[in-house]
Short mmCIF file of C-alpha atoms in Angstrom, two decimals:
data_model
loop_
_atom_site.label_atom_id
_atom_site.label_comp_id
_atom_site.label_asym_id
_atom_site.label_seq_id
_atom_site.Cartn_x
_atom_site.Cartn_y
_atom_site.Cartn_z
CA MET A 1 80.29 178.37 112.91
CA GLN A 2 78.19 176.24 110.36
CA PRO A 3 77.42 172.67 111.39
CA ASN A 4 79.52 171.27 108.42
CA THR A 5 82.74 173.31 109.57
CA LYS A 6 82.25 171.73 113.08
CA LYS A 7 81.98 168.38 111.70
CA LEU A 8 85.12 168.82 109.79
CA HIS A 9 86.69 170.19 112.86
CA TRP A 10 86.01 167.13 114.86
CA LEU A 11 86.94 164.82 112.06
CA PHE A 12 90.33 166.52 111.75
CA TYR A 13 90.85 166.06 115.49
CA ILE A 14 89.80 162.70 115.28
CA LEU A 15 92.23 161.76 112.57
CA ALA A 16 95.04 163.54 114.40
CA PHE A 17 94.39 161.70 117.36
CA ILE A 18 94.59 158.27 115.39
CA VAL A 19 97.54 159.31 113.47
CA ALA A 20 99.45 160.40 116.63
CA ASN A 21 98.60 157.20 118.40
CA VAL A 22 99.61 155.04 115.49
CA ILE A 23 103.01 156.85 115.46
CA ILE A 24 103.34 156.28 119.22
CA PHE A 25 102.47 152.46 118.90
CA PHE A 26 104.86 152.30 116.07
CA CYS A 27 107.67 153.97 117.95
CA VAL A 28 106.91 151.79 121.08
CA THR A 29 106.59 148.42 119.49
CA ALA A 30 108.97 148.41 116.31
CA GLN A 31 111.28 145.74 116.17
CA PRO A 32 114.92 146.06 114.97
CA LYS A 33 115.80 144.73 111.71
CA PHE A 34 119.24 143.53 110.56
CA SER A 35 121.18 141.27 108.24
CA LEU A 36 124.04 138.78 109.31
CA ARG A 37 126.53 137.64 107.04
CA LEU A 38 129.46 135.02 107.67
CA GLU A 39 132.36 135.26 105.58
CA ASN A 40 135.20 132.59 105.38
CA GLN A 41 138.72 133.77 105.54
CA GLU A 42 142.10 132.28 105.30
CA GLU A 43 140.68 128.68 104.32
CA PHE A 44 139.25 127.17 107.39
CA LYS A 45 141.26 129.39 109.81
CA SER A 46 138.74 132.18 110.63
CA VAL A 47 135.24 133.63 109.80
CA THR A 48 134.50 137.31 109.58
CA ILE A 49 131.15 138.27 110.89
CA HIS A 50 128.98 141.18 109.34
CA ILE A 51 125.93 142.67 111.08
CA GLN A 52 124.03 145.31 109.10
CA THR A 53 121.28 147.21 111.00
CA LYS A 54 118.23 148.00 108.78
CA GLY A 55 115.49 149.52 110.87
CA ILE A 56 114.21 153.05 110.35
CA LEU A 57 114.53 153.86 114.03
CA PRO A 58 117.96 154.48 115.80
CA THR A 59 119.71 151.42 117.25
CA LYS A 60 120.66 151.42 120.93
CA SER A 61 123.11 148.56 121.00
CA VAL A 62 124.23 145.43 118.94
CA THR A 63 126.11 142.74 120.78
CA ALA A 64 127.27 139.27 119.73
CA THR A 65 128.46 136.31 121.57
CA LEU A 66 130.22 133.06 120.47
CA ALA A 67 129.84 129.83 122.62
CA ASP A 68 128.45 132.43 125.41
CA GLN A 69 131.66 134.53 125.30
CA PRO A 70 131.32 138.18 124.35
CA LEU A 71 132.91 139.42 121.05
CA ALA A 72 134.26 142.84 120.45
CA LEU A 73 132.62 144.37 117.54
CA GLU A 74 134.12 147.13 115.34
CA LYS A 75 131.76 149.74 114.15
CA VAL A 76 132.50 150.25 110.29
CA ASP A 77 129.75 152.85 109.72
CA ARG A 78 126.61 153.88 111.18
CA ASN A 79 124.84 150.55 110.45
CA HIS A 80 127.71 148.10 109.85
CA TYR A 81 129.63 146.17 112.67
CA THR A 82 132.06 143.48 112.04
CA THR A 83 134.30 140.89 113.93
CA THR A 84 136.64 138.00 113.05
CA VAL A 85 136.57 134.73 115.01
CA LYS A 86 138.84 131.83 115.06
CA ASP A 87 136.67 129.04 116.83
CA ASN A 88 133.66 127.20 116.01
CA GLY A 89 130.47 127.48 118.02
CA THR A 90 126.98 128.92 118.33
CA LEU A 91 126.83 132.74 117.40
CA LEU A 92 124.24 134.85 119.16
CA VAL A 93 123.48 138.23 117.64
CA ASN A 94 121.24 140.79 119.65
CA VAL A 95 120.14 144.10 118.35
CA THR A 96 118.17 146.45 120.36
CA ASN A 97 116.36 149.60 119.32
CA PHE A 98 116.06 152.87 121.12
CA ASN A 99 112.73 151.89 122.29
CA GLY A 100 113.79 148.78 123.97
CA MET A 101 112.76 146.35 121.41
CA GLN A 102 115.21 143.57 120.79
CA GLN A 103 115.85 140.98 117.91
CA SER A 104 118.04 137.84 118.21
CA ARG A 105 119.61 135.56 115.66
CA PHE A 106 121.45 132.50 116.10
CA GLU A 107 124.01 130.98 113.57
CA ASN A 108 126.31 127.75 113.92
CA ILE A 109 129.79 128.37 112.91
CA VAL A 110 131.45 125.02 111.90
CA THR A 111 133.81 125.82 108.97
CA ILE A 112 136.68 126.50 111.04
CA ASP A 113 139.21 123.75 111.04
CA ASN A 114 140.50 123.29 114.51
CA ALA A 115 140.56 119.45 114.53
CA ALA A 116 143.42 117.24 113.82
CA PRO A 117 143.11 114.23 111.34
CA THR A 118 141.79 111.10 112.64
CA ILE A 119 143.98 108.09 112.33
CA THR A 120 142.41 104.50 112.46
CA GLY A 121 143.94 101.17 111.29
CA GLU A 122 145.63 97.95 112.19
CA VAL A 123 148.60 95.85 112.17
CA THR A 124 148.22 93.38 109.28
CA LYS A 125 151.25 91.55 110.22
CA GLU A 126 154.45 92.27 112.28
CA GLY A 127 156.07 95.41 110.97
CA VAL A 128 153.31 96.47 108.72
CA VAL A 129 150.29 98.69 109.51
CA THR A 130 147.61 99.79 107.26
CA LEU A 131 145.99 103.11 107.83
CA LEU A 132 142.94 105.03 107.12
CA LEU A 133 143.21 108.72 107.39
CA ASP A 134 140.33 111.30 107.63
CA ASP A 135 140.04 115.28 107.65
CA SER A 136 136.68 116.33 106.39
CA GLN A 137 137.78 120.07 106.34
CA SER A 138 140.99 121.43 104.94
CA GLY A 139 142.17 117.74 104.17
CA ILE A 140 145.26 115.39 104.62
CA ASN A 141 148.74 117.03 104.05
CA TYR A 142 150.52 113.76 102.78
CA ASP A 143 153.69 115.50 102.58
CA GLY A 144 153.87 115.96 106.27
CA LEU A 145 152.88 112.39 106.97
CA TYR A 146 155.55 110.16 108.73
CA GLY A 147 156.20 107.61 111.50
CA ILE A 148 158.83 106.78 114.29
CA ASP A 149 159.47 103.40 114.75
CA GLY A 150 160.52 101.40 117.88
CA ASN A 151 164.12 102.05 117.20
CA GLY A 152 163.66 105.67 116.62
CA HIS A 153 163.98 105.57 112.76
CA ARG A 154 161.95 108.32 111.04
CA LEU A 155 159.92 106.31 108.19
CA LEU A 156 157.93 107.67 105.13
CA PRO A 157 154.82 105.71 103.86
CA THR A 158 155.55 102.35 101.71
CA SER A 159 152.37 103.21 99.88
CA ILE A 160 149.62 105.92 99.77
CA ASP A 161 146.22 105.71 98.10
CA HIS A 162 145.16 109.34 97.84
CA ASP A 163 141.57 108.58 96.57
CA ASN A 164 140.87 106.34 99.43
CA GLU A 165 143.01 108.04 102.17
CA LYS A 166 144.70 104.75 102.70
CA VAL A 167 148.39 104.58 104.01
CA VAL A 168 150.67 101.65 104.59
CA PHE A 169 153.84 101.84 106.63
CA GLN A 170 156.49 99.15 107.13
CA TYR A 171 158.43 99.51 110.28
CA SER A 172 160.61 97.63 112.81
CA GLY A 173 161.20 97.82 116.61
CA GLY A 174 157.78 96.32 117.45
CA LYS A 175 155.93 99.58 117.43
CA ILE A 176 155.41 102.72 115.15
CA ASP A 177 154.00 106.50 116.06
CA VAL A 178 152.24 107.67 113.11
CA HIS A 179 152.23 111.45 112.78
CA ALA A 180 149.41 112.84 110.41
CA VAL A 181 148.83 116.83 109.56
CA ASP A 182 146.28 118.59 107.87
CA ASN A 183 146.49 121.28 105.42
CA ILE A 184 146.47 123.96 108.09
CA GLY A 185 148.69 122.29 110.57
CA ASN A 186 146.57 120.46 112.90
CA GLU A 187 148.35 117.29 113.89
CA SER A 188 147.59 114.16 115.53
CA THR A 189 149.81 111.00 116.52
CA THR A 190 148.60 107.35 116.98
CA THR A 191 150.69 104.50 117.97
CA PHE A 192 150.34 100.87 116.69
CA TYR A 193 152.02 97.94 118.20
CA ASP A 194 153.02 94.39 116.70
CA LYS A 195 150.53 92.03 117.70
CA ASP A 196 152.99 89.92 119.61
CA ALA A 197 155.29 92.89 120.36
CA LYS A 198 155.49 92.46 124.09
CA ASN A 199 156.81 88.86 123.48
CA SER A 200 159.39 90.20 120.73
CA ASN A 201 163.06 90.35 121.41
CA ILE A 202 162.94 93.63 119.34
CA TYR A 203 160.67 95.48 121.73
CA ASN A 204 161.44 96.44 125.33
CA PRO A 205 158.79 98.54 126.99
CA ASN A 206 161.18 99.80 129.67
CA ILE A 207 163.35 101.44 127.12
CA GLU A 208 162.93 105.27 126.27
CA TYR A 209 163.58 105.59 122.59
CA ASP A 210 165.12 108.80 121.59
CA ILE A 211 163.28 110.06 118.59
CA GLY A 212 164.84 113.68 118.76
CA ASN A 213 167.81 112.58 116.57
CA VAL A 214 165.92 110.37 113.98
CA LYS A 215 167.22 109.27 110.58
CA GLU A 216 165.28 110.43 107.28
CA GLN A 217 164.35 107.80 104.99
CA SER A 218 163.32 107.81 101.26
CA LYS A 219 160.22 105.93 100.49
CA ASP A 220 162.11 102.99 99.26
CA GLN A 221 164.16 102.86 102.35
CA SER A 222 161.10 103.04 104.53
CA ALA A 223 159.84 99.77 103.05
CA GLN A 224 162.76 98.01 104.69
CA ALA A 225 162.32 96.74 108.27
CA TYR A 226 165.33 97.29 110.40
CA GLN A 227 167.00 94.05 111.67
CA PRO A 228 167.67 94.05 115.56
CA THR A 229 171.13 93.66 116.82
CA LYS A 230 171.76 90.61 118.77
CA SER A 231 173.53 91.37 122.32
CA ASN A 232 176.79 89.45 122.89
CA ASP A 233 176.12 88.97 126.43
#
């Protein structure tokens, strides 16, 4: 065998050795690749999670948790996984290759509206309360806004300022329970009392008011305070 031929053989063996080791190194250390997409559904009610694996090597497992709770993933096709959630929280997705290498990704889900509106305000004078309503996601449903006064009457707002989310109620009976609901049905209730309600003859804290059979009022009627009936005793 000629010296040049021997050199070529040795060069071939060295190159083959290098290529084989590069392939082995790649197979052992290759990190999984994937994309994560969050798709809002049903207006603030749920989020659909899409996970798409993109690596060359086969995927061993794909897992996901929301607020440390495992999620059931549906395998749509060979590389596509999906699930739908109805709560906010921290999403953690783990993808593991057949070689044991793992890739993780975090996302915060904050678009689901599961919080009731906030109601703040003050009794500006006896029988009048001015409110500020806030719901930063789906928004206030003003058609569902009402109050129950201390006499058990159902009241609609006297005035509504939609731009500033400001509402005024007039009421009687020494107090009013204000009910506010957002556009997907989350509801909150806050009670306001007259400044001197406990000293008023129209308020008795020992009476359980029956609000199950309340009277519906128009907006004009709700502006008129009910007059207490004096006892003959």
